[in-house]
XYZ file of C-alpha atoms in Angstrom:
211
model
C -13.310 -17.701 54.295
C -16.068 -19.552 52.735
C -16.482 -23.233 53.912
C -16.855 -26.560 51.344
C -20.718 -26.383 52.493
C -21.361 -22.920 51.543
C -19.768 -22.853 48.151
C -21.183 -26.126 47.084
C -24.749 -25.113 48.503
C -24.141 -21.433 46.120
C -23.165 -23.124 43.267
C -26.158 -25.764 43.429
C -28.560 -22.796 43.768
C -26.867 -21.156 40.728
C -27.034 -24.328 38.610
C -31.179 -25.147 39.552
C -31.788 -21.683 38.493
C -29.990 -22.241 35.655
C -32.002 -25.122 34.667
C -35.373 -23.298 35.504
C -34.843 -20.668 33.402
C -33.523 -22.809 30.347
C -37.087 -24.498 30.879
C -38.525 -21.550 30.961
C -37.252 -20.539 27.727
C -37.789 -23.903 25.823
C -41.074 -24.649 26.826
C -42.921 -21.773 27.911
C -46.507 -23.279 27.153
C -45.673 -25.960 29.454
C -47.362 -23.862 32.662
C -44.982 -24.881 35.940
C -46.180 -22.169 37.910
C -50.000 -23.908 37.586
C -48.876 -27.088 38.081
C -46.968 -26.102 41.984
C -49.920 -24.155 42.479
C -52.302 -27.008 41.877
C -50.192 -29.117 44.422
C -50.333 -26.324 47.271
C -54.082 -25.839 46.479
C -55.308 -29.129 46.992
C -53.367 -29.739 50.095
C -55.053 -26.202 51.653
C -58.570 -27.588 50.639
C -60.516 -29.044 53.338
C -61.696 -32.619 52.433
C -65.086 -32.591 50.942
C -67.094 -35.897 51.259
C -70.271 -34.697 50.010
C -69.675 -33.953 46.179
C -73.057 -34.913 44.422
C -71.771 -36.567 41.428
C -69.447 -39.042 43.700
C -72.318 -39.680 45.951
C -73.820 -40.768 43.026
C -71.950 -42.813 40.729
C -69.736 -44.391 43.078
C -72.853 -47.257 43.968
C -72.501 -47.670 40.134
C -68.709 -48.428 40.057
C -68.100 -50.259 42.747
C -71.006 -52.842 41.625
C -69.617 -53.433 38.578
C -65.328 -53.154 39.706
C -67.324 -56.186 41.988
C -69.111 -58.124 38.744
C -66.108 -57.339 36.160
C -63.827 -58.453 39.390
C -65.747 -61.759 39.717
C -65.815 -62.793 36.143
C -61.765 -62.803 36.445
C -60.824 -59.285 35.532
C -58.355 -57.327 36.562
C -60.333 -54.081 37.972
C -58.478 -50.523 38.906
C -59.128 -48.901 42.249
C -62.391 -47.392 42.452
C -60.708 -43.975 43.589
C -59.128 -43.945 39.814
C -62.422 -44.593 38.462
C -64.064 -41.722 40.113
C -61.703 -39.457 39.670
C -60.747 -40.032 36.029
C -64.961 -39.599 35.505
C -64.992 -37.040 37.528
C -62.440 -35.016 35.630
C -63.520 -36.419 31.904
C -66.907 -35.286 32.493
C -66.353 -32.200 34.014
C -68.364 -33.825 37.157
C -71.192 -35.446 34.831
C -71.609 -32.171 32.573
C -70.419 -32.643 29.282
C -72.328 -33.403 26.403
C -70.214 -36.921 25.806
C -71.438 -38.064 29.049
C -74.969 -36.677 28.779
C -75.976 -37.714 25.486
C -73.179 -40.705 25.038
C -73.056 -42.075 28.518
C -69.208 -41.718 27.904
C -67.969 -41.000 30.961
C -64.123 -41.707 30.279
C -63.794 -40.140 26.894
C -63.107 -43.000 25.439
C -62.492 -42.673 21.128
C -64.425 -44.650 18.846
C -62.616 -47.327 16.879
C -63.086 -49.866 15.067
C -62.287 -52.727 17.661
C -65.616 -51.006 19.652
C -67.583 -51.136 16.503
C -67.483 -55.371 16.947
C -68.091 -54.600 20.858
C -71.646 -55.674 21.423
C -71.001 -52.805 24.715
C -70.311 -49.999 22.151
C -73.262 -48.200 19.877
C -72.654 -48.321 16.374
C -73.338 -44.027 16.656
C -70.605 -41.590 17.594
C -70.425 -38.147 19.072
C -67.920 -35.327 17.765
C -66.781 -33.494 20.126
C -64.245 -31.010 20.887
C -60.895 -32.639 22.505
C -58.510 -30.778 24.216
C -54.890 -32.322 23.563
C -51.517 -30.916 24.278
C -49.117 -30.752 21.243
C -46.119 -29.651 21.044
C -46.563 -27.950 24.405
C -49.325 -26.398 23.990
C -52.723 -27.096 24.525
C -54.500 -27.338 21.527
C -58.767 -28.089 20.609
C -59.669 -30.558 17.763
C -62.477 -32.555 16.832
C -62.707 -36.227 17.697
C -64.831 -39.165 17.322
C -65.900 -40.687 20.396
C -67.999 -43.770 21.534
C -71.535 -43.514 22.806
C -72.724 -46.618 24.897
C -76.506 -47.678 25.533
C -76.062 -47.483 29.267
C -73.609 -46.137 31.848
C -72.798 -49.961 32.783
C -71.846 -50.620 29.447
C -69.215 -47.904 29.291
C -67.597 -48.620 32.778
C -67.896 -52.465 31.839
C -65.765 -51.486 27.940
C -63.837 -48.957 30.346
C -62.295 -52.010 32.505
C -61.938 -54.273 28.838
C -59.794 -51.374 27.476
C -57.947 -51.186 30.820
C -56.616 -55.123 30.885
C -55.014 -54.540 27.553
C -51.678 -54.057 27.220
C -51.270 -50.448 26.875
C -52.443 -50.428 30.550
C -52.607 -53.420 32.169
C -49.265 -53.344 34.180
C -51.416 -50.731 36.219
C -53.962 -53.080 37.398
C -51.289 -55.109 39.724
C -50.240 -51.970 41.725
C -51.764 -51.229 44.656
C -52.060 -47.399 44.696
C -54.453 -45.063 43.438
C -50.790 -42.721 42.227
C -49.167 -45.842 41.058
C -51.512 -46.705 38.714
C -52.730 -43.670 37.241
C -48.937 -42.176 36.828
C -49.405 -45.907 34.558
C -53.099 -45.119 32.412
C -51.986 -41.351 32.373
C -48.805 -42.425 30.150
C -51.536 -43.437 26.958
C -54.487 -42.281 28.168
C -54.040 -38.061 27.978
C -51.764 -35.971 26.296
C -52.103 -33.419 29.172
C -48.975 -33.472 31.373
C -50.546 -32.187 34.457
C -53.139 -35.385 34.147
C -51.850 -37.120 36.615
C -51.472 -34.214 38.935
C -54.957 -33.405 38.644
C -56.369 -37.131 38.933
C -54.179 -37.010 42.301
C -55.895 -34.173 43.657
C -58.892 -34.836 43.137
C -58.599 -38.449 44.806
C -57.010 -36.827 47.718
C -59.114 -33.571 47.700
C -62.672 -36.242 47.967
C -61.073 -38.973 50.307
C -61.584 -41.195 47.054
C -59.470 -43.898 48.590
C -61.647 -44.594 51.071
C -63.813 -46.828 48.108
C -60.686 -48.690 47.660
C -60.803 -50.742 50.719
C -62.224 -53.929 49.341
C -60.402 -53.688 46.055
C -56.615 -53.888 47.621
């Protein structure tokens, strides 16, 4: 005879499957199979502390997380910074970051046009979003900035407001980029990939001063 256990562990199994395969049907743009793999990959990945564009731009944003810090901001962990510009830019490649200094893909608007941090000129560019499931390329306006500084300096400003700011008090890198990822992407594997990245570079490590 079957015991309690058994049955109730069969018919658990039947009802997840269930589930996953009504999910399956629904949404099949929404790509689950990526998103475990993307989990397993990162954690197989040996930790690399010598990527190039970290090396370079983290002097950058942990000077001014320190300034914007001083003046009485609130500031996010520098491993969110990194990785967020690390991922926007495609590791500093993209033409927003090379010819805008946009580094967080950050859409112009007409609060930045009375920011004396934000050039009156704006890029087009091609923006992936996901709608509707699936993901989907459009054309957006974004914000070009005079200097790098400028853009991490307007990148903290749009961070303290209130779309985002809960995020600042917590004091993880995953707690407060499952927050920014809520308004900040449309992609639902953001925060995923923000995570690995972070754990795949030892980003944390910068965030020693900043907790």
């Amino acid at each position: 005879m079957q015991t309690l256990k058994s049955i109730f562990m069969k018919s658990t199994l039947i009802i997840l499957l269930t589930i996953i395969g009504a999910f399956s049907v629904a949404a099949p743009s929404v790509n689950v199979a990526f998103y475990v793999k993307e989990k397993k990959v990162v954690e197989e990945l040996p930790i690399d502390h010598d990527n190039k564009f970290i090396k370079e731009l983290s002097p950058k944003v942990l000077k001014i997380l320190a300034e914007e810090k001083e003046k009485g901001m609130q500031v996010p962990l520098p491993s969110v910074v990194l990785a967020m510009a690390y991922h926007e830019t495609a590791q500093g490649k993209t033409a927003l970051a090379k010819k805008g200094n946009n580094y967080f893909g950050i859409k112009a608007s007409k609060a930045c046009k009375k920011n004396p941090k934000c050039l009156t000129m704006s890029l087009y560019d091609d923006d992936y979003r996901v709608i509707k499931g699936k993901r989907t390329k459009v054309k957006s306006k974004f914000q070009t900035y005079k200097t790098l500084d400028d853009n991490l300096r307007h990148y903290v400003e749009k961070l303290n407001g209130n779309l985002y700011v809960k995020a600042l008090s917590k004091k993880t890198s995953k707690e407060q980029i499952h927050i920014i990822a809520k308004n900040w992407a449309t992609d639902p594997l953001y925060t995923t990939k923000i995570n690995n990245i972070i754990k795949h570079h030892d980003l944390n490590e910068f965030d020693k001063d900043f907790l």
